[in-house]
C-alpha cells in the first residue's frame, strides 16, 4: 500500500512537471520569497547597514547585469538580495533570482570580496539554470497531495532556511540539488564571477574553507552544497577558461 501511494505521488509530480512554466515558477517564487523576507523582518533579522551587508549588496549589484546577460530562460529576472543576521553559514537562491545571504558565512569564514563572489555566482547559477524547477514541481505536488502548504518554499530554495520557514517536511534539506546540478552551478558561477570582475582563482580556496568548516560542524550550506576534493579539482581544471574572461575591476 505504501509503495502504491509513493508511486501515485511520483506520477502526480511528473504530471505537474510537464505543466509548470518558468513564468509560473518565478511568480510563485516571488510570493514565497516575500513571505520569507517578511518573517525575517518580523524577527528583526534583516541586515541593512552593517559593513558585511553593504559588501554583499555591492557585490550582488555588480554581478546582476552580467547574470542578466547569461539568462537564457526566456523570462526577465527581478533579482533581489536580502542579508540576514545569522551565525549560520548559508546562502541560497530561488527561482527568478530571489536570494538570501547569511552574515555568518562571510564573517565566520572571513571571506574576501572574491570569495563572496564565488558563492554569489554559484547561487545565481542555480537560478539561471532553473535547478529548482523540478523541486518546485515537487513542492506544488506535495501541497496538492495535502502534505504541507508551504513545503514548496523549502523545496524551491533548495537549502535550509535557518528556521525562517516552519514546514512539516524539510524537503529542501532532505532533497538537495543533485551533484550534477552543483557541478553545473560551480562551472556557470565561476565564469559569471570572472565576467563580473572578480578573481576566479579564489574559488578553490573558498571551498577549502567551507570543507574545513563543515568538518567542524558548519551545517547550513553544507547540507546541500558538497565541498569535497573532486569539486576543488574540477574548479582548478576550469580556472584557465575562467581566467580568459577575468579583467580586474578598477
PDB file of C-alpha atoms in Angstrom:
ATOM      1  CA  UNK A   1       0.000   0.000   0.000  1.00  0.00           C
ATOM      2  CA  UNK A   2       2.822   2.415   0.915  1.00  0.00           C
ATOM      3  CA  UNK A   3       4.557   1.621  -2.379  1.00  0.00           C
ATOM      4  CA  UNK A   4       1.371   2.409  -4.310  1.00  0.00           C
ATOM      5  CA  UNK A   5       0.992   5.738  -2.511  1.00  0.00           C
ATOM      6  CA  UNK A   6       4.572   6.666  -3.345  1.00  0.00           C
ATOM      7  CA  UNK A   7       4.051   5.743  -6.986  1.00  0.00           C
ATOM      8  CA  UNK A   8       0.878   7.823  -7.096  1.00  0.00           C
ATOM      9  CA  UNK A   9       2.720  10.804  -5.635  1.00  0.00           C
ATOM     10  CA  UNK A  10       5.570  10.408  -8.113  1.00  0.00           C
ATOM     11  CA  UNK A  11       3.127  10.236 -11.007  1.00  0.00           C
ATOM     12  CA  UNK A  12       1.470  13.453  -9.800  1.00  0.00           C
ATOM     13  CA  UNK A  13       4.873  15.135  -9.625  1.00  0.00           C
ATOM     14  CA  UNK A  14       5.762  14.004 -13.139  1.00  0.00           C
ATOM     15  CA  UNK A  15       2.441  15.268 -14.479  1.00  0.00           C
ATOM     16  CA  UNK A  16       2.899  18.684 -12.894  1.00  0.00           C
ATOM     17  CA  UNK A  17       6.480  18.869 -14.116  1.00  0.00           C
ATOM     18  CA  UNK A  18       5.194  18.927 -17.672  1.00  0.00           C
ATOM     19  CA  UNK A  19       2.751  21.742 -16.869  1.00  0.00           C
ATOM     20  CA  UNK A  20       4.668  24.345 -14.858  1.00  0.00           C
ATOM     21  CA  UNK A  21       6.233  27.095 -16.933  1.00  0.00           C
ATOM     22  CA  UNK A  22       9.212  29.246 -15.998  1.00  0.00           C
ATOM     23  CA  UNK A  23       6.913  32.252 -15.663  1.00  0.00           C
ATOM     24  CA  UNK A  24       4.618  30.393 -13.255  1.00  0.00           C
ATOM     25  CA  UNK A  25       7.571  29.109 -11.247  1.00  0.00           C
ATOM     26  CA  UNK A  26       9.078  32.606 -10.953  1.00  0.00           C
ATOM     27  CA  UNK A  27       5.739  34.090  -9.960  1.00  0.00           C
ATOM     28  CA  UNK A  28       5.259  31.579  -7.160  1.00  0.00           C
ATOM     29  CA  UNK A  29       8.846  32.128  -6.008  1.00  0.00           C
ATOM     30  CA  UNK A  30       8.121  35.863  -5.840  1.00  0.00           C
ATOM     31  CA  UNK A  31       5.382  35.275  -3.302  1.00  0.00           C
ATOM     32  CA  UNK A  32       7.309  32.645  -1.375  1.00  0.00           C
ATOM     33  CA  UNK A  33      10.334  34.924  -1.140  1.00  0.00           C
ATOM     34  CA  UNK A  34       8.245  37.837   0.103  1.00  0.00           C
ATOM     35  CA  UNK A  35       6.932  35.570   2.846  1.00  0.00           C
ATOM     36  CA  UNK A  36      10.439  34.517   3.885  1.00  0.00           C
ATOM     37  CA  UNK A  37      11.664  38.123   3.956  1.00  0.00           C
ATOM     38  CA  UNK A  38       8.603  39.235   5.958  1.00  0.00           C
ATOM     39  CA  UNK A  39       9.328  36.587   8.572  1.00  0.00           C
ATOM     40  CA  UNK A  40      12.951  37.724   8.770  1.00  0.00           C
ATOM     41  CA  UNK A  41      11.837  41.352   9.134  1.00  0.00           C
ATOM     42  CA  UNK A  42       9.358  40.441  11.866  1.00  0.00           C
ATOM     43  CA  UNK A  43      12.200  38.800  13.795  1.00  0.00           C
ATOM     44  CA  UNK A  44      14.468  41.811  13.202  1.00  0.00           C
ATOM     45  CA  UNK A  45      16.916  39.614  11.312  1.00  0.00           C
ATOM     46  CA  UNK A  46      17.300  41.608   8.094  1.00  0.00           C
ATOM     47  CA  UNK A  47      20.667  43.391   7.984  1.00  0.00           C
ATOM     48  CA  UNK A  48      20.529  46.649   6.044  1.00  0.00           C
ATOM     49  CA  UNK A  49      23.504  48.649   7.242  1.00  0.00           C
ATOM     50  CA  UNK A  50      26.378  46.577   8.617  1.00  0.00           C
ATOM     51  CA  UNK A  51      29.709  46.576   6.718  1.00  0.00           C
ATOM     52  CA  UNK A  52      29.085  42.911   5.886  1.00  0.00           C
ATOM     53  CA  UNK A  53      25.639  43.620   4.430  1.00  0.00           C
ATOM     54  CA  UNK A  54      26.975  46.536   2.391  1.00  0.00           C
ATOM     55  CA  UNK A  55      29.765  44.345   0.952  1.00  0.00           C
ATOM     56  CA  UNK A  56      27.310  41.611  -0.005  1.00  0.00           C
ATOM     57  CA  UNK A  57      24.887  44.063  -1.617  1.00  0.00           C
ATOM     58  CA  UNK A  58      27.678  45.808  -3.541  1.00  0.00           C
ATOM     59  CA  UNK A  59      28.929  42.515  -4.985  1.00  0.00           C
ATOM     60  CA  UNK A  60      25.348  41.499  -5.768  1.00  0.00           C
ATOM     61  CA  UNK A  61      24.645  44.746  -7.642  1.00  0.00           C
ATOM     62  CA  UNK A  62      27.898  44.403  -9.557  1.00  0.00           C
ATOM     63  CA  UNK A  63      27.100  40.875 -10.709  1.00  0.00           C
ATOM     64  CA  UNK A  64      23.404  41.282 -11.615  1.00  0.00           C
ATOM     65  CA  UNK A  65      23.984  42.889 -15.061  1.00  0.00           C
ATOM     66  CA  UNK A  66      26.323  40.057 -16.008  1.00  0.00           C
ATOM     67  CA  UNK A  67      23.850  37.490 -14.674  1.00  0.00           C
ATOM     68  CA  UNK A  68      21.154  39.073 -16.842  1.00  0.00           C
ATOM     69  CA  UNK A  69      23.399  38.579 -19.876  1.00  0.00           C
ATOM     70  CA  UNK A  70      23.585  34.866 -19.047  1.00  0.00           C
ATOM     71  CA  UNK A  71      19.815  34.491 -18.640  1.00  0.00           C
ATOM     72  CA  UNK A  72      18.600  32.018 -21.275  1.00  0.00           C
ATOM     73  CA  UNK A  73      15.304  31.161 -19.567  1.00  0.00           C
ATOM     74  CA  UNK A  74      13.178  33.485 -21.688  1.00  0.00           C
ATOM     75  CA  UNK A  75      11.940  35.272 -18.551  1.00  0.00           C
ATOM     76  CA  UNK A  76      13.367  38.504 -17.144  1.00  0.00           C
ATOM     77  CA  UNK A  77      14.523  38.076 -13.562  1.00  0.00           C
ATOM     78  CA  UNK A  78      13.585  40.541 -10.823  1.00  0.00           C
ATOM     79  CA  UNK A  79      16.790  39.978  -8.842  1.00  0.00           C
ATOM     80  CA  UNK A  80      16.532  40.546  -5.093  1.00  0.00           C
ATOM     81  CA  UNK A  81      19.051  40.120  -2.283  1.00  0.00           C
ATOM     82  CA  UNK A  82      18.261  40.008   1.435  1.00  0.00           C
ATOM     83  CA  UNK A  83      21.056  39.820   4.006  1.00  0.00           C
ATOM     84  CA  UNK A  84      20.125  38.087   7.256  1.00  0.00           C
ATOM     85  CA  UNK A  85      21.839  38.475  10.618  1.00  0.00           C
ATOM     86  CA  UNK A  86      22.667  34.881  11.493  1.00  0.00           C
ATOM     87  CA  UNK A  87      25.676  32.847  12.603  1.00  0.00           C
ATOM     88  CA  UNK A  88      24.611  30.136  10.178  1.00  0.00           C
ATOM     89  CA  UNK A  89      26.955  29.523   7.239  1.00  0.00           C
ATOM     90  CA  UNK A  90      24.390  29.716   4.482  1.00  0.00           C
ATOM     91  CA  UNK A  91      23.237  31.360   1.266  1.00  0.00           C
ATOM     92  CA  UNK A  92      20.568  30.411  -1.254  1.00  0.00           C
ATOM     93  CA  UNK A  93      18.723  31.452  -4.396  1.00  0.00           C
ATOM     94  CA  UNK A  94      15.157  30.829  -5.509  1.00  0.00           C
ATOM     95  CA  UNK A  95      13.645  30.810  -8.977  1.00  0.00           C
ATOM     96  CA  UNK A  96      13.670  34.181 -10.726  1.00  0.00           C
ATOM     97  CA  UNK A  97      16.730  35.449  -8.842  1.00  0.00           C
ATOM     98  CA  UNK A  98      15.453  35.784  -5.271  1.00  0.00           C
ATOM     99  CA  UNK A  99      18.458  35.443  -2.965  1.00  0.00           C
ATOM    100  CA  UNK A 100      19.392  35.428   0.704  1.00  0.00           C
ATOM    101  CA  UNK A 101      22.858  35.648   2.273  1.00  0.00           C
ATOM    102  CA  UNK A 102      23.620  34.957   5.930  1.00  0.00           C
ATOM    103  CA  UNK A 103      26.192  37.187   7.647  1.00  0.00           C
ATOM    104  CA  UNK A 104      27.785  34.211   9.400  1.00  0.00           C
ATOM    105  CA  UNK A 105      29.008  32.829   6.085  1.00  0.00           C
ATOM    106  CA  UNK A 106      31.064  35.958   5.460  1.00  0.00           C
ATOM    107  CA  UNK A 107      32.136  36.768   8.995  1.00  0.00           C
ATOM    108  CA  UNK A 108      32.955  33.322  10.358  1.00  0.00           C
ATOM    109  CA  UNK A 109      34.916  32.271   7.264  1.00  0.00           C
ATOM    110  CA  UNK A 110      36.427  35.754   6.851  1.00  0.00           C
ATOM    111  CA  UNK A 111      35.529  35.793   3.167  1.00  0.00           C
ATOM    112  CA  UNK A 112      37.206  38.192   0.765  1.00  0.00           C
ATOM    113  CA  UNK A 113      35.115  40.001  -1.863  1.00  0.00           C
ATOM    114  CA  UNK A 114      36.285  37.477  -4.453  1.00  0.00           C
ATOM    115  CA  UNK A 115      35.213  34.589  -2.200  1.00  0.00           C
ATOM    116  CA  UNK A 116      31.799  36.179  -1.639  1.00  0.00           C
ATOM    117  CA  UNK A 117      31.526  36.419  -5.443  1.00  0.00           C
ATOM    118  CA  UNK A 118      32.250  32.680  -5.722  1.00  0.00           C
ATOM    119  CA  UNK A 119      29.215  31.912  -3.553  1.00  0.00           C
ATOM    120  CA  UNK A 120      27.161  34.633  -5.253  1.00  0.00           C
ATOM    121  CA  UNK A 121      27.955  33.282  -8.723  1.00  0.00           C
ATOM    122  CA  UNK A 122      27.199  29.719  -7.665  1.00  0.00           C
ATOM    123  CA  UNK A 123      23.773  30.631  -6.262  1.00  0.00           C
ATOM    124  CA  UNK A 124      22.944  32.884  -9.221  1.00  0.00           C
ATOM    125  CA  UNK A 125      23.813  29.967 -11.492  1.00  0.00           C
ATOM    126  CA  UNK A 126      21.266  27.751  -9.717  1.00  0.00           C
ATOM    127  CA  UNK A 127      18.584  30.324 -10.576  1.00  0.00           C
ATOM    128  CA  UNK A 128      19.811  30.875 -14.138  1.00  0.00           C
ATOM    129  CA  UNK A 129      19.917  27.127 -14.840  1.00  0.00           C
ATOM    130  CA  UNK A 130      16.484  26.715 -13.223  1.00  0.00           C
ATOM    131  CA  UNK A 131      17.697  23.937 -10.945  1.00  0.00           C
ATOM    132  CA  UNK A 132      14.754  24.484  -8.612  1.00  0.00           C
ATOM    133  CA  UNK A 133      12.279  23.750 -11.391  1.00  0.00           C
ATOM    134  CA  UNK A 134      11.860  20.043 -10.710  1.00  0.00           C
ATOM    135  CA  UNK A 135      11.986  20.709  -6.970  1.00  0.00           C
ATOM    136  CA  UNK A 136       9.344  23.420  -7.320  1.00  0.00           C
ATOM    137  CA  UNK A 137       7.097  20.974  -9.155  1.00  0.00           C
ATOM    138  CA  UNK A 138       7.588  18.530  -6.308  1.00  0.00           C
ATOM    139  CA  UNK A 139       6.691  21.238  -3.800  1.00  0.00           C
ATOM    140  CA  UNK A 140       3.470  22.070  -5.623  1.00  0.00           C
ATOM    141  CA  UNK A 141       2.630  18.386  -5.813  1.00  0.00           C
ATOM    142  CA  UNK A 142       3.130  17.859  -2.094  1.00  0.00           C
ATOM    143  CA  UNK A 143       0.859  20.811  -1.408  1.00  0.00           C
ATOM    144  CA  UNK A 144      -1.845  19.382  -3.663  1.00  0.00           C
ATOM    145  CA  UNK A 145      -1.432  15.980  -2.037  1.00  0.00           C
ATOM    146  CA  UNK A 146      -2.076  17.639   1.302  1.00  0.00           C
ATOM    147  CA  UNK A 147       1.369  17.383   2.896  1.00  0.00           C
ATOM    148  CA  UNK A 148       2.264  20.944   3.922  1.00  0.00           C
ATOM    149  CA  UNK A 149       1.043  24.085   2.185  1.00  0.00           C
ATOM    150  CA  UNK A 150       4.348  25.942   2.492  1.00  0.00           C
ATOM    151  CA  UNK A 151       6.615  22.987   1.748  1.00  0.00           C
ATOM    152  CA  UNK A 152       7.175  24.482  -1.696  1.00  0.00           C
ATOM    153  CA  UNK A 153       9.189  27.271  -0.102  1.00  0.00           C
ATOM    154  CA  UNK A 154      11.838  24.955   1.352  1.00  0.00           C
ATOM    155  CA  UNK A 155      11.896  22.914  -1.830  1.00  0.00           C
ATOM    156  CA  UNK A 156      12.230  25.911  -4.120  1.00  0.00           C
ATOM    157  CA  UNK A 157      15.076  27.276  -2.038  1.00  0.00           C
ATOM    158  CA  UNK A 158      16.991  24.020  -2.182  1.00  0.00           C
ATOM    159  CA  UNK A 159      18.536  24.779   1.204  1.00  0.00           C
ATOM    160  CA  UNK A 160      17.734  25.046   4.885  1.00  0.00           C
ATOM    161  CA  UNK A 161      16.220  28.431   5.674  1.00  0.00           C
ATOM    162  CA  UNK A 162      17.767  28.543   9.110  1.00  0.00           C
ATOM    163  CA  UNK A 163      14.463  28.402  10.936  1.00  0.00           C
ATOM    164  CA  UNK A 164      12.825  31.253   8.993  1.00  0.00           C
ATOM    165  CA  UNK A 165      10.336  28.822   7.498  1.00  0.00           C
ATOM    166  CA  UNK A 166       8.448  26.288   9.576  1.00  0.00           C
ATOM    167  CA  UNK A 167       7.472  23.304   7.453  1.00  0.00           C
ATOM    168  CA  UNK A 168       6.309  19.877   8.446  1.00  0.00           C
ATOM    169  CA  UNK A 169       8.629  18.258   5.922  1.00  0.00           C
ATOM    170  CA  UNK A 170      12.077  19.784   5.355  1.00  0.00           C
ATOM    171  CA  UNK A 171      12.211  18.805   1.705  1.00  0.00           C
ATOM    172  CA  UNK A 172      14.857  21.414   0.948  1.00  0.00           C
ATOM    173  CA  UNK A 173      17.201  19.598   3.308  1.00  0.00           C
ATOM    174  CA  UNK A 174      16.157  16.039   2.563  1.00  0.00           C
ATOM    175  CA  UNK A 175      16.200  16.558  -1.201  1.00  0.00           C
ATOM    176  CA  UNK A 176      19.092  18.890  -2.098  1.00  0.00           C
ATOM    177  CA  UNK A 177      20.211  19.731  -5.603  1.00  0.00           C
ATOM    178  CA  UNK A 178      21.820  16.816  -7.394  1.00  0.00           C
ATOM    179  CA  UNK A 179      25.577  16.555  -7.725  1.00  0.00           C
ATOM    180  CA  UNK A 180      25.276  17.328 -11.444  1.00  0.00           C
ATOM    181  CA  UNK A 181      23.333  20.497 -10.597  1.00  0.00           C
ATOM    182  CA  UNK A 182      26.001  21.503  -8.097  1.00  0.00           C
ATOM    183  CA  UNK A 183      28.790  20.909 -10.617  1.00  0.00           C
ATOM    184  CA  UNK A 184      26.959  22.927 -13.259  1.00  0.00           C
ATOM    185  CA  UNK A 185      26.389  25.765 -10.773  1.00  0.00           C
ATOM    186  CA  UNK A 186      30.098  25.734  -9.930  1.00  0.00           C
ATOM    187  CA  UNK A 187      31.046  25.973 -13.598  1.00  0.00           C
ATOM    188  CA  UNK A 188      28.492  28.601 -14.639  1.00  0.00           C
ATOM    189  CA  UNK A 189      29.109  30.602 -11.468  1.00  0.00           C
ATOM    190  CA  UNK A 190      32.870  30.616 -11.981  1.00  0.00           C
ATOM    191  CA  UNK A 191      32.557  32.156 -15.447  1.00  0.00           C
ATOM    192  CA  UNK A 192      29.922  34.589 -14.173  1.00  0.00           C
ATOM    193  CA  UNK A 193      32.114  35.916 -11.365  1.00  0.00           C
ATOM    194  CA  UNK A 194      35.061  36.254 -13.751  1.00  0.00           C
ATOM    195  CA  UNK A 195      32.994  38.283 -16.213  1.00  0.00           C
ATOM    196  CA  UNK A 196      31.873  40.450 -13.277  1.00  0.00           C
ATOM    197  CA  UNK A 197      35.478  41.350 -12.482  1.00  0.00           C
ATOM    198  CA  UNK A 198      36.090  39.050  -9.510  1.00  0.00           C
ATOM    199  CA  UNK A 199      39.092  36.749  -9.487  1.00  0.00           C
ATOM    200  CA  UNK A 200      38.023  33.126 -10.074  1.00  0.00           C
ATOM    201  CA  UNK A 201      41.294  31.941  -8.550  1.00  0.00           C
ATOM    202  CA  UNK A 202      39.561  32.459  -5.204  1.00  0.00           C
ATOM    203  CA  UNK A 203      37.177  29.546  -5.834  1.00  0.00           C
ATOM    204  CA  UNK A 204      39.273  26.523  -4.811  1.00  0.00           C
ATOM    205  CA  UNK A 205      40.346  28.168  -1.554  1.00  0.00           C
ATOM    206  CA  UNK A 206      36.782  29.201  -0.769  1.00  0.00           C
ATOM    207  CA  UNK A 207      35.624  25.605  -0.929  1.00  0.00           C
ATOM    208  CA  UNK A 208      38.613  24.524   1.175  1.00  0.00           C
ATOM    209  CA  UNK A 209      37.418  26.952   3.848  1.00  0.00           C
ATOM    210  CA  UNK A 210      33.927  25.538   3.571  1.00  0.00           C
ATOM    211  CA  UNK A 211      35.170  21.978   3.779  1.00  0.00           C
ATOM    212  CA  UNK A 212      37.127  22.807   6.931  1.00  0.00           C
ATOM    213  CA  UNK A 213      34.067  24.477   8.482  1.00  0.00           C
ATOM    214  CA  UNK A 214      31.878  21.543   7.507  1.00  0.00           C
ATOM    215  CA  UNK A 215      34.246  19.170   9.265  1.00  0.00           C
ATOM    216  CA  UNK A 216      33.800  21.183  12.440  1.00  0.00           C
ATOM    217  CA  UNK A 217      30.008  21.159  12.268  1.00  0.00           C
ATOM    218  CA  UNK A 218      29.429  24.012   9.837  1.00  0.00           C
ATOM    219  CA  UNK A 219      25.924  22.921   8.838  1.00  0.00           C
ATOM    220  CA  UNK A 220      23.741  25.229   6.757  1.00  0.00           C
ATOM    221  CA  UNK A 221      25.007  25.494   3.208  1.00  0.00           C
ATOM    222  CA  UNK A 222      26.941  22.261   3.682  1.00  0.00           C
ATOM    223  CA  UNK A 223      23.707  20.296   3.869  1.00  0.00           C
ATOM    224  CA  UNK A 224      23.131  20.918   0.174  1.00  0.00           C
ATOM    225  CA  UNK A 225      26.498  22.046  -1.218  1.00  0.00           C
ATOM    226  CA  UNK A 226      29.126  19.287  -1.255  1.00  0.00           C
ATOM    227  CA  UNK A 227      32.624  20.708  -0.877  1.00  0.00           C
ATOM    228  CA  UNK A 228      34.879  17.729  -1.448  1.00  0.00           C
ATOM    229  CA  UNK A 229      38.247  17.248  -3.141  1.00  0.00           C
ATOM    230  CA  UNK A 230      36.710  16.379  -6.514  1.00  0.00           C
ATOM    231  CA  UNK A 231      34.872  19.700  -6.507  1.00  0.00           C
ATOM    232  CA  UNK A 232      38.081  21.610  -5.842  1.00  0.00           C
ATOM    233  CA  UNK A 233      39.848  19.655  -8.581  1.00  0.00           C
ATOM    234  CA  UNK A 234      37.076  20.476 -11.047  1.00  0.00           C
ATOM    235  CA  UNK A 235      37.274  24.181 -10.211  1.00  0.00           C
ATOM    236  CA  UNK A 236      41.042  24.076 -10.600  1.00  0.00           C
ATOM    237  CA  UNK A 237      40.577  22.467 -14.017  1.00  0.00           C
ATOM    238  CA  UNK A 238      38.171  25.238 -15.075  1.00  0.00           C
ATOM    239  CA  UNK A 239      40.370  28.114 -13.931  1.00  0.00           C
ATOM    240  CA  UNK A 240      42.285  28.592 -17.226  1.00  0.00           C
ATOM    241  CA  UNK A 241      38.991  29.036 -19.100  1.00  0.00           C
ATOM    242  CA  UNK A 242      37.539  31.337 -16.437  1.00  0.00           C
ATOM    243  CA  UNK A 243      40.680  33.496 -16.404  1.00  0.00           C
ATOM    244  CA  UNK A 244      40.095  34.289 -20.094  1.00  0.00           C
ATOM    245  CA  UNK A 245      37.045  36.328 -19.009  1.00  0.00           C
ATOM    246  CA  UNK A 246      38.614  37.950 -15.956  1.00  0.00           C
ATOM    247  CA  UNK A 247      39.503  41.620 -16.046  1.00  0.00           C
ATOM    248  CA  UNK A 248      40.169  43.127 -12.590  1.00  0.00           C
ATOM    249  CA  UNK A 249      37.677  45.780 -11.555  1.00  0.00           C
ATOM    250  CA  UNK A 250      39.190  49.262 -11.318  1.00  0.00           C
TER     251      UNK A 250
END
